């Protein structure tokens, strides 16, 4: 027997600043589905995820709670892990950046970079924003002297830092991307990286900090801690037992380079510029593909605690069940565009797709097998022309799923499986088994029809395994079949005869009652509100109504949006405030939105702010937005015309 081919898949590691919502957990479920599929194909799969536990924000959160940073991240890592585990995710390692083996190798990696001249010591001087952990010159600040990205307070700081020579490897990286067209996917993400970051030229990157202590110290200069770019990104190799001295663990030799880095589209730049360059400096092969998946939205808004639209995996599993939530995640997320969910949509999908289409099909087919043949499966091959088309369609769905998963089109693949079950329901309507049962001369035909249905359900149940593993197991257990290999899906007719299906099939999905679901969701929301009340939220001083009335708040429509040529975190927008008032506004949205997501939105603008220069471009106004843990959500006002006054 030939040795299985290795396949290594990773996700981004979760930052331990708060409980991850389903927008974060979605990525882990997606990776789990891909990993399970590859295992089903016969690969020797390794799946790694984990937590990013260092940094100034973690240090501050720990101080606010009166805990040491290590005690805080220990607690948060447990919370993060629980959110992953509740979704029935099977990872091989949950790495933490506080793990001893990781910290040791990160120090060695930093020293290697320094020894070979890729890192040098320099100095940053300017106004420092703790929220964004970034420096700005005085000319870059807003007119009020605030951070041009988040609008928060800044303070003067001069900091010694180590820089990585990014520019040294820029041409080599550009050529690699050109020679490996599948390295960055989807294609739109690759175009963004090349046109917005590589072609304009790379600046050297600050890779250490002295402004906080919670991090991995530079062993030869311990007042510096190693910043996230080297610390967090290195987990993909340290988790396999990478050793700078070359004495690698067998896991590293077996699984590196990674087959797939699955990450959110907002951090694709770090994984397709910083990380590849570091690997080049280590003389290591680059991952085969980096896939920047879209975001999971609640309605039309990105999930954010500040917007009050956060949904947690454990709460939703309690209401809907594990496989139902896995289905929602995987079915509602397109290949390249953001996915949109609401509670109404969840109920509709579960009742229509899972309970009616799939669940009812399995239940009534097995019930008919029990009613007409005492559950004993037979196939007398009393075939008709209709059966040939039916079998061809079922096997065609198998081919489609394979092609879709080859391109990581998980939504399309799970949709194809549902189409298979829909075709089975149509086959029942076409053949009408209940009518055949009334005619003793049609018993052979009835047995053939039910066999074809059970066989198609068997194939669909196997295909479902990576996506809805519990449901897949239930379907195959109901059939009482031993023909459960992925390879068996390529042949129609392998379901054993003379086996007996279960006497009472297990209900796969119960139909949901809107009132009951609403009550459970309300209970979950109440729990969240109570948790929020426990948080200490600083309040700003009261202002007079006269002061507030000085603000001219208007509805504006975003006409264009592009990245700021001199700042990664900024967008340059053109907005229409009505009455021919077209303005340019510079806003710090680039880490939370893609340019195309902003165009066309109706937003609220403070229209009477004095113009200010931000990184060399004039900005005439400010967009209203909320911010939570680094994520920014625009205040949107759908249905109002540009120029409408907000009061």
Short mmCIF file of C-alpha atoms in Angstrom, two decimals, residues 47-530:
data_model
loop_
_atom_site.label_atom_id
_atom_site.label_comp_id
_atom_site.label_asym_id
_atom_site.label_seq_id
_atom_site.Cartn_x
_atom_site.Cartn_y
_atom_site.Cartn_z
CA UNK A 47 -4.61 20.82 10.72
CA UNK A 48 -3.24 23.53 13.02
CA UNK A 49 -4.91 26.49 14.69
CA UNK A 50 -4.33 28.34 17.96
CA UNK A 51 -3.97 31.68 19.73
CA UNK A 52 -1.83 34.81 19.39
CA UNK A 53 -1.17 35.81 23.01
CA UNK A 54 1.41 38.61 23.14
CA UNK A 55 1.19 42.37 22.68
CA UNK A 56 0.36 45.67 24.28
CA UNK A 57 -3.42 45.23 24.13
CA UNK A 58 -3.23 41.92 25.97
CA UNK A 59 -0.94 43.49 28.55
CA UNK A 60 -3.41 46.33 29.10
CA UNK A 61 -6.46 44.04 29.29
CA UNK A 62 -4.73 41.93 31.90
CA UNK A 63 -3.91 45.05 33.94
CA UNK A 64 -7.53 46.21 33.73
CA UNK A 65 -8.67 42.88 35.18
CA UNK A 66 -5.99 42.79 37.86
CA UNK A 67 -4.34 39.70 36.37
CA UNK A 68 -0.91 38.82 35.11
CA UNK A 69 -0.72 38.63 31.31
CA UNK A 70 -0.08 34.87 31.48
CA UNK A 71 -3.10 34.26 33.71
CA UNK A 72 -5.23 36.37 31.38
CA UNK A 73 -4.17 34.56 28.19
CA UNK A 74 -4.54 31.16 29.88
CA UNK A 75 -8.15 32.05 30.57
CA UNK A 76 -8.74 33.47 27.09
CA UNK A 77 -7.12 30.50 25.33
CA UNK A 78 -9.58 28.22 27.12
CA UNK A 79 -12.49 30.40 25.96
CA UNK A 80 -11.24 30.46 22.36
CA UNK A 81 -10.70 26.71 22.35
CA UNK A 82 -14.22 26.12 23.66
CA UNK A 83 -15.71 28.12 20.79
CA UNK A 84 -13.79 25.97 18.32
CA UNK A 85 -14.55 22.67 20.05
CA UNK A 86 -18.29 23.31 20.27
CA UNK A 87 -18.35 23.33 16.44
CA UNK A 88 -16.94 19.77 16.31
CA UNK A 89 -13.61 20.91 14.89
CA UNK A 90 -10.82 18.32 14.76
CA UNK A 91 -7.41 20.03 14.80
CA UNK A 92 -4.09 18.27 15.35
CA UNK A 93 -2.44 21.05 17.31
CA UNK A 94 -3.82 24.08 19.10
CA UNK A 95 -0.66 26.15 19.29
CA UNK A 96 -0.24 29.07 21.69
CA UNK A 97 2.43 31.70 21.15
CA UNK A 98 3.26 31.33 24.86
CA UNK A 99 4.20 27.67 24.28
CA UNK A 100 7.83 27.10 25.27
CA UNK A 101 8.85 25.46 21.99
CA UNK A 102 7.40 28.36 20.00
CA UNK A 103 9.05 31.09 22.10
CA UNK A 104 12.43 29.37 21.93
CA UNK A 105 12.43 29.14 18.14
CA UNK A 106 11.10 32.68 17.65
CA UNK A 107 14.11 33.99 19.57
CA UNK A 108 16.42 31.90 17.39
CA UNK A 109 14.68 33.09 14.21
CA UNK A 110 15.12 36.72 15.26
CA UNK A 111 18.80 36.17 16.02
CA UNK A 112 19.35 34.43 12.66
CA UNK A 113 17.80 37.37 10.83
CA UNK A 114 20.04 39.75 12.78
CA UNK A 115 23.21 37.71 12.27
CA UNK A 116 22.73 37.53 8.50
CA UNK A 117 21.99 41.27 8.20
CA UNK A 118 18.25 41.10 7.51
CA UNK A 119 17.49 42.94 10.76
CA UNK A 120 19.16 46.14 11.91
CA UNK A 121 18.68 48.47 14.86
CA UNK A 122 17.18 51.89 14.24
CA UNK A 123 14.91 54.46 15.79
CA UNK A 124 11.30 55.50 15.37
CA UNK A 125 10.29 58.97 16.49
CA UNK A 126 6.86 60.53 16.34
CA UNK A 127 3.41 60.58 17.90
CA UNK A 128 2.42 57.12 19.09
CA UNK A 129 -1.09 55.62 19.10
CA UNK A 130 -1.41 52.75 21.57
CA UNK A 131 -4.65 51.50 19.99
CA UNK A 132 -3.02 50.98 16.59
CA UNK A 133 0.48 50.45 18.00
CA UNK A 134 1.78 52.81 15.31
CA UNK A 135 3.85 56.00 14.97
CA UNK A 136 2.78 59.17 13.13
CA UNK A 137 4.47 62.46 12.38
CA UNK A 138 2.83 65.66 13.59
CA UNK A 139 1.75 66.52 10.04
CA UNK A 140 -0.08 63.21 9.76
CA UNK A 141 -2.34 63.84 12.76
CA UNK A 142 -5.85 65.22 12.53
CA UNK A 143 -6.46 68.92 13.18
CA UNK A 144 -7.38 67.98 16.76
CA UNK A 145 -4.00 66.26 17.16
CA UNK A 146 -5.46 62.75 17.15
CA UNK A 147 -4.57 59.52 15.41
CA UNK A 148 -5.50 59.71 11.71
CA UNK A 149 -6.54 56.04 11.74
CA UNK A 150 -8.71 55.56 14.83
CA UNK A 151 -9.19 59.15 16.00
CA UNK A 152 -7.77 58.31 19.43
CA UNK A 153 -5.24 60.13 21.56
CA UNK A 154 -1.55 60.01 20.73
CA UNK A 155 1.54 60.81 22.74
CA UNK A 156 5.08 61.78 21.74
CA UNK A 157 7.44 58.84 21.76
CA UNK A 158 10.89 58.05 20.58
CA UNK A 159 11.49 54.34 20.43
CA UNK A 160 14.48 52.26 19.56
CA UNK A 161 13.44 49.38 17.32
CA UNK A 162 14.76 46.68 15.08
CA UNK A 163 13.80 46.84 11.40
CA UNK A 164 13.53 44.00 8.88
CA UNK A 165 14.89 44.80 5.39
CA UNK A 166 11.72 44.06 3.42
CA UNK A 167 12.99 45.85 0.32
CA UNK A 168 15.86 43.34 0.01
CA UNK A 169 13.42 40.58 -0.97
CA UNK A 170 10.73 42.57 -2.80
CA UNK A 171 11.80 41.69 -6.36
CA UNK A 172 12.21 38.04 -5.47
CA UNK A 173 8.72 37.93 -3.97
CA UNK A 174 7.18 39.65 -6.99
CA UNK A 175 8.75 37.07 -9.30
CA UNK A 176 7.54 34.23 -7.10
CA UNK A 177 3.96 35.51 -7.27
CA UNK A 178 4.23 35.84 -11.05
CA UNK A 179 5.63 32.31 -11.39
CA UNK A 180 3.06 30.77 -9.01
CA UNK A 181 -0.36 32.12 -10.07
CA UNK A 182 -2.23 30.07 -7.45
CA UNK A 183 -0.11 31.30 -4.53
CA UNK A 184 -2.61 34.03 -3.60
CA UNK A 185 -6.30 33.26 -3.98
CA UNK A 186 -8.90 34.34 -4.86
CA UNK A 187 -7.52 36.31 -7.82
CA UNK A 188 -8.92 39.61 -6.51
CA UNK A 189 -6.74 39.34 -3.40
CA UNK A 190 -3.62 38.80 -5.52
CA UNK A 191 -4.33 41.89 -7.61
CA UNK A 192 -4.70 43.96 -4.44
CA UNK A 193 -1.38 42.78 -3.01
CA UNK A 194 0.57 43.33 -6.22
CA UNK A 195 -0.93 46.67 -7.25
CA UNK A 196 -1.39 48.33 -3.85
CA UNK A 197 1.65 47.11 -1.93
CA UNK A 198 4.41 45.50 -4.00
CA UNK A 199 4.51 47.77 -7.04
CA UNK A 200 4.61 51.03 -5.01
CA UNK A 201 7.61 49.65 -3.11
CA UNK A 202 8.10 48.04 0.31
CA UNK A 203 9.31 49.92 3.38
CA UNK A 204 11.46 48.26 6.02
CA UNK A 205 9.33 46.80 8.81
CA UNK A 206 9.59 47.47 12.55
CA UNK A 207 9.78 44.04 14.22
CA UNK A 208 10.44 44.87 17.87
CA UNK A 209 8.98 47.05 20.62
CA UNK A 210 10.25 48.57 23.86
CA UNK A 211 6.97 50.29 24.79
CA UNK A 212 5.54 47.16 26.43
CA UNK A 213 6.95 44.05 28.11
CA UNK A 214 4.45 41.27 27.35
CA UNK A 215 6.17 39.50 24.51
CA UNK A 216 9.08 37.27 23.62
CA UNK A 217 12.28 39.13 24.54
CA UNK A 218 15.11 39.55 22.05
CA UNK A 219 17.67 37.30 23.75
CA UNK A 220 20.67 39.48 22.90
CA UNK A 221 18.87 42.78 23.65
CA UNK A 222 16.17 41.94 26.26
CA UNK A 223 14.70 45.43 26.58
CA UNK A 224 13.14 44.69 23.16
CA UNK A 225 10.26 42.26 22.70
CA UNK A 226 9.72 40.61 19.33
CA UNK A 227 6.71 42.10 17.59
CA UNK A 228 3.77 40.17 16.14
CA UNK A 229 5.07 39.94 12.57
CA UNK A 230 7.78 37.47 13.54
CA UNK A 231 6.15 36.05 16.67
CA UNK A 232 2.67 35.12 15.45
CA UNK A 233 3.46 34.25 11.83
CA UNK A 234 6.21 31.83 12.84
CA UNK A 235 3.67 29.54 14.50
CA UNK A 236 3.09 27.80 11.18
CA UNK A 237 6.59 26.30 11.31
CA UNK A 238 7.26 26.17 15.07
CA UNK A 239 4.09 24.13 15.46
CA UNK A 240 5.70 21.46 13.29
CA UNK A 241 8.95 21.40 15.24
CA UNK A 242 11.04 23.71 13.05
CA UNK A 243 14.57 24.22 14.40
CA UNK A 244 16.72 27.11 13.23
CA UNK A 245 19.82 24.93 13.54
CA UNK A 246 18.33 22.46 11.04
CA UNK A 247 17.58 19.67 13.50
CA UNK A 248 13.90 19.68 12.59
CA UNK A 249 11.23 17.41 14.02
CA UNK A 250 10.03 14.73 11.55
CA UNK A 251 6.68 16.55 11.43
CA UNK A 252 8.33 19.58 9.85
CA UNK A 253 10.15 17.46 7.29
CA UNK A 254 6.89 15.71 6.45
CA UNK A 255 4.41 18.58 6.26
CA UNK A 256 6.29 21.74 5.25
CA UNK A 257 5.66 23.62 3.02
CA UNK A 258 2.04 24.13 4.01
CA UNK A 259 -0.53 23.27 1.38
CA UNK A 260 -2.94 25.98 2.54
CA UNK A 261 -2.87 29.01 4.83
CA UNK A 262 -6.58 29.82 5.29
CA UNK A 263 -6.97 33.38 6.61
CA UNK A 264 -9.34 36.34 6.65
CA UNK A 265 -9.04 38.76 3.76
CA UNK A 266 -8.12 41.58 6.18
CA UNK A 267 -4.76 39.98 7.07
CA UNK A 268 -3.77 38.64 3.68
CA UNK A 269 -1.06 41.30 3.27
CA UNK A 270 0.84 39.99 6.29
CA UNK A 271 0.66 36.42 4.98
CA UNK A 272 1.58 37.19 1.37
CA UNK A 273 4.29 39.83 1.91
CA UNK A 274 5.81 39.72 5.40
CA UNK A 275 5.60 35.96 5.91
CA UNK A 276 6.96 34.87 2.50
CA UNK A 277 9.86 37.29 2.83
CA UNK A 278 10.71 35.88 6.27
CA UNK A 279 10.61 32.37 4.86
CA UNK A 280 12.94 33.45 2.06
CA UNK A 281 15.31 34.83 4.68
CA UNK A 282 15.16 31.46 6.47
CA UNK A 283 15.82 29.71 3.14
CA UNK A 284 12.57 27.77 3.47
CA UNK A 285 10.01 26.97 0.76
CA UNK A 286 6.89 29.11 0.69
CA UNK A 287 3.39 27.77 1.39
CA UNK A 288 1.68 26.46 -1.72
CA UNK A 289 -1.36 28.69 -1.34
CA UNK A 290 -2.69 31.52 0.82
CA UNK A 291 -6.46 31.82 0.59
CA UNK A 292 -8.08 35.04 1.89
CA UNK A 293 -11.66 34.13 2.70
CA UNK A 294 -14.44 36.75 2.87
CA UNK A 295 -16.25 37.94 6.00
CA UNK A 296 -19.40 36.59 7.59
CA UNK A 297 -21.84 39.49 7.99
CA UNK A 298 -24.97 39.87 10.11
CA UNK A 299 -27.44 41.33 7.64
CA UNK A 300 -25.42 43.94 5.77
CA UNK A 301 -23.07 44.76 8.66
CA UNK A 302 -19.76 43.29 9.72
CA UNK A 303 -20.02 41.60 13.09
CA UNK A 304 -18.97 43.91 15.92
CA UNK A 305 -19.70 44.11 19.63
CA UNK A 306 -20.01 47.88 19.30
CA UNK A 307 -22.78 47.43 16.73
CA UNK A 308 -24.66 44.99 18.96
CA UNK A 309 -24.83 42.30 16.27
CA UNK A 310 -22.43 39.76 17.72
CA UNK A 311 -23.39 36.07 17.58
CA UNK A 312 -21.44 33.43 19.50
CA UNK A 313 -21.03 29.83 18.40
CA UNK A 314 -21.91 28.22 21.74
CA UNK A 315 -25.16 30.19 21.98
CA UNK A 316 -26.19 29.25 18.44
CA UNK A 317 -25.31 25.58 18.88
CA UNK A 318 -27.57 25.55 21.93
CA UNK A 319 -30.42 26.92 19.79
CA UNK A 320 -29.88 25.23 16.42
CA UNK A 321 -27.44 22.33 16.94
CA UNK A 322 -23.86 21.76 15.78
CA UNK A 323 -24.42 20.51 12.24
CA UNK A 324 -27.12 23.08 11.56
CA UNK A 325 -24.66 25.86 12.40
CA UNK A 326 -21.90 24.22 10.36
CA UNK A 327 -24.33 24.16 7.45
CA UNK A 328 -25.15 27.86 7.90
CA UNK A 329 -21.46 28.78 8.01
CA UNK A 330 -20.49 26.74 4.97
CA UNK A 331 -23.57 27.27 2.82
CA UNK A 332 -23.93 31.03 3.26
CA UNK A 333 -20.32 32.02 2.53
CA UNK A 334 -19.55 32.57 -1.17
CA UNK A 335 -16.11 31.89 -2.65
CA UNK A 336 -14.96 35.51 -2.83
CA UNK A 337 -17.81 37.75 -1.60
CA UNK A 338 -18.93 38.31 1.97
CA UNK A 339 -21.64 36.04 3.34
CA UNK A 340 -24.76 37.44 4.98
CA UNK A 341 -26.81 35.76 7.70
CA UNK A 342 -29.82 36.69 9.82
CA UNK A 343 -31.84 34.70 12.32
CA UNK A 344 -34.68 34.51 9.80
CA UNK A 345 -32.31 33.13 7.17
CA UNK A 346 -30.96 30.55 9.60
CA UNK A 347 -34.46 29.30 10.37
CA UNK A 348 -35.40 29.22 6.69
CA UNK A 349 -32.30 27.24 5.73
CA UNK A 350 -32.66 24.74 8.56
CA UNK A 351 -36.36 24.14 7.98
CA UNK A 352 -36.22 24.10 4.19
CA UNK A 353 -32.83 22.58 3.33
CA UNK A 354 -32.12 20.35 6.31
CA UNK A 355 -35.44 19.34 7.85
CA UNK A 356 -37.59 19.21 4.68
CA UNK A 357 -35.25 18.43 1.80
CA UNK A 358 -32.67 16.18 3.44
CA UNK A 359 -34.25 15.03 6.68
CA UNK A 360 -37.70 14.26 5.33
CA UNK A 361 -36.20 12.39 2.36
CA UNK A 362 -34.20 10.03 4.58
CA UNK A 363 -37.10 9.52 6.98
CA UNK A 364 -39.76 8.71 4.43
CA UNK A 365 -37.51 6.53 2.26
CA UNK A 366 -36.52 4.32 5.20
CA UNK A 367 -40.11 4.32 6.45
CA UNK A 368 -41.30 3.05 3.04
CA UNK A 369 -38.59 0.38 3.03
CA UNK A 370 -39.84 -0.81 6.42
CA UNK A 371 -43.51 -0.58 5.45
CA UNK A 372 -43.29 -2.46 2.17
CA UNK A 373 -40.34 -4.85 2.72
CA UNK A 374 -39.85 -5.04 6.51
CA UNK A 375 -36.68 -3.02 6.04
CA UNK A 376 -34.91 -5.69 3.95
CA UNK A 377 -33.05 -4.16 0.98
CA UNK A 378 -33.36 -5.84 -2.42
CA UNK A 379 -32.54 -4.85 -5.98
CA UNK A 380 -34.35 -6.95 -8.60
CA UNK A 381 -33.21 -4.51 -11.32
CA UNK A 382 -36.66 -3.78 -12.70
CA UNK A 383 -35.30 -0.65 -14.37
CA UNK A 384 -36.93 1.98 -16.53
CA UNK A 385 -35.46 4.74 -18.71
CA UNK A 386 -35.99 7.24 -15.89
CA UNK A 387 -33.55 5.33 -13.68
CA UNK A 388 -30.65 5.76 -16.10
CA UNK A 389 -30.98 9.55 -16.00
CA UNK A 390 -31.38 9.46 -12.20
CA UNK A 391 -28.20 7.43 -11.69
CA UNK A 392 -26.27 9.63 -14.15
CA UNK A 393 -27.39 12.73 -12.24
CA UNK A 394 -26.32 11.32 -8.87
CA UNK A 395 -22.87 10.34 -10.13
CA UNK A 396 -22.59 13.72 -11.86
CA UNK A 397 -23.06 15.39 -8.48
CA UNK A 398 -20.14 13.37 -7.13
CA UNK A 399 -17.95 14.65 -9.97
CA UNK A 400 -19.14 18.21 -9.34
CA UNK A 401 -18.32 18.07 -5.62
CA UNK A 402 -14.80 16.85 -6.37
CA UNK A 403 -14.18 19.66 -8.85
CA UNK A 404 -15.60 22.29 -6.50
CA UNK A 405 -13.51 21.15 -3.53
CA UNK A 406 -10.39 21.14 -5.69
CA UNK A 407 -10.93 24.91 -6.01
CA UNK A 408 -11.99 25.31 -2.34
CA UNK A 409 -15.52 26.25 -3.41
CA UNK A 410 -17.01 24.80 -0.25
CA UNK A 411 -20.32 26.65 -0.57
CA UNK A 412 -20.81 25.26 -4.07
CA UNK A 413 -19.92 21.74 -2.95
CA UNK A 414 -22.39 21.62 -0.08
CA UNK A 415 -25.02 23.16 -2.36
CA UNK A 416 -24.40 20.38 -4.87
CA UNK A 417 -25.00 17.75 -2.18
CA UNK A 418 -28.33 19.38 -1.34
CA UNK A 419 -29.17 19.26 -5.06
CA UNK A 420 -28.52 15.51 -4.95
CA UNK A 421 -31.10 15.14 -2.18
CA UNK A 422 -33.52 17.37 -4.09
CA UNK A 423 -33.19 15.09 -7.11
CA UNK A 424 -34.08 12.15 -4.87
CA UNK A 425 -37.25 13.90 -3.73
CA UNK A 426 -38.15 14.55 -7.36
CA UNK A 427 -37.52 10.87 -8.15
CA UNK A 428 -40.06 9.92 -5.48
CA UNK A 429 -42.63 12.20 -7.10
CA UNK A 430 -41.84 10.71 -10.52
CA UNK A 431 -42.04 7.05 -9.48
CA UNK A 432 -44.77 7.32 -6.80
CA UNK A 433 -43.82 4.27 -4.67
CA UNK A 434 -47.14 4.39 -2.81
CA UNK A 435 -48.93 3.73 -6.08
CA UNK A 436 -46.58 0.91 -7.04
CA UNK A 437 -47.25 -0.74 -3.67
CA UNK A 438 -50.93 -1.08 -4.54
CA UNK A 439 -50.17 -3.33 -7.53
CA UNK A 440 -48.73 -6.78 -6.75
CA UNK A 441 -47.29 -6.93 -10.26
CA UNK A 442 -45.15 -3.86 -9.48
CA UNK A 443 -43.40 -5.21 -6.36
CA UNK A 444 -40.16 -5.70 -8.28
CA UNK A 445 -40.34 -2.18 -9.61
CA UNK A 446 -41.10 -0.84 -6.12
CA UNK A 447 -38.07 -2.63 -4.68
CA UNK A 448 -35.88 -1.22 -7.47
CA UNK A 449 -37.12 2.34 -6.90
CA UNK A 450 -36.48 2.15 -3.15
CA UNK A 451 -33.05 0.62 -3.75
CA UNK A 452 -32.14 3.49 -6.07
CA UNK A 453 -33.27 5.98 -3.44
CA UNK A 454 -31.35 4.29 -0.62
CA UNK A 455 -28.24 4.07 -2.81
CA UNK A 456 -28.43 7.77 -3.73
CA UNK A 457 -28.91 8.64 -0.04
CA UNK A 458 -25.85 6.52 0.79
CA UNK A 459 -23.74 8.45 -1.71
CA UNK A 460 -25.10 11.79 -0.47
CA UNK A 461 -24.45 10.79 3.13
CA UNK A 462 -20.81 10.02 2.39
CA UNK A 463 -20.30 13.27 0.48
CA UNK A 464 -21.77 15.12 3.46
CA UNK A 465 -19.16 13.73 5.88
CA UNK A 466 -16.62 16.61 5.83
CA UNK A 467 -19.29 19.28 6.19
CA UNK A 468 -21.91 17.80 8.55
CA UNK A 469 -20.09 14.87 10.17
CA UNK A 470 -22.73 14.01 12.78
CA UNK A 471 -25.53 14.06 10.20
CA UNK A 472 -23.50 11.95 7.78
CA UNK A 473 -22.94 9.32 10.47
CA UNK A 474 -26.65 9.24 11.29
CA UNK A 475 -27.65 8.79 7.64
CA UNK A 476 -25.26 5.89 7.12
CA UNK A 477 -26.28 4.31 10.44
CA UNK A 478 -29.93 4.50 9.38
CA UNK A 479 -29.03 2.58 6.22
CA UNK A 480 -27.01 0.00 8.18
CA UNK A 481 -24.45 -0.11 5.36
CA UNK A 482 -20.75 -0.95 5.41
CA UNK A 483 -20.17 0.74 2.04
CA UNK A 484 -19.02 4.09 3.43
CA UNK A 485 -15.72 4.82 1.66
CA UNK A 486 -15.30 7.91 -0.48
CA UNK A 487 -14.22 5.74 -3.40
CA UNK A 488 -17.55 3.90 -3.29
CA UNK A 489 -19.31 7.11 -4.35
CA UNK A 490 -17.94 6.67 -7.86
CA UNK A 491 -20.11 3.61 -8.49
CA UNK A 492 -23.90 3.48 -8.32
CA UNK A 493 -25.20 0.18 -6.97
CA UNK A 494 -22.80 -0.77 -4.17
CA UNK A 495 -25.39 -0.67 -1.38
CA UNK A 496 -25.64 -4.21 -0.03
CA UNK A 497 -28.78 -6.24 -0.61
CA UNK A 498 -30.29 -8.37 2.17
CA UNK A 499 -29.26 -5.81 4.78
CA UNK A 500 -32.00 -4.34 6.95
CA UNK A 501 -32.40 -0.60 7.45
CA UNK A 502 -33.20 0.63 10.95
CA UNK A 503 -36.77 0.10 12.07
CA UNK A 504 -37.22 3.63 13.38
CA UNK A 505 -35.04 6.18 11.54
CA UNK A 506 -33.47 8.91 13.66
CA UNK A 507 -34.84 12.35 12.84
CA UNK A 508 -31.96 14.33 11.37
CA UNK A 509 -33.34 17.85 11.91
CA UNK A 510 -36.47 18.97 13.71
CA UNK A 511 -38.44 21.79 12.16
CA UNK A 512 -37.93 24.98 14.11
CA UNK A 513 -40.73 26.97 15.68
CA UNK A 514 -40.23 30.70 15.29
CA UNK A 515 -41.59 31.51 18.75
CA UNK A 516 -39.36 28.96 20.51
CA UNK A 517 -36.27 30.11 18.63
CA UNK A 518 -37.02 33.76 19.40
CA UNK A 519 -37.24 32.98 23.12
CA UNK A 520 -33.92 31.13 23.11
CA UNK A 521 -32.20 33.91 21.18
CA UNK A 522 -33.61 36.49 23.58
CA UNK A 523 -32.20 34.50 26.49
CA UNK A 524 -28.78 34.44 24.81
CA UNK A 525 -28.94 38.20 24.16
CA UNK A 526 -29.94 38.86 27.78
CA UNK A 527 -26.94 36.86 28.93
CA UNK A 528 -24.68 38.91 26.66
CA UNK A 529 -26.14 42.21 27.89
CA UNK A 530 -25.56 41.16 31.50
#
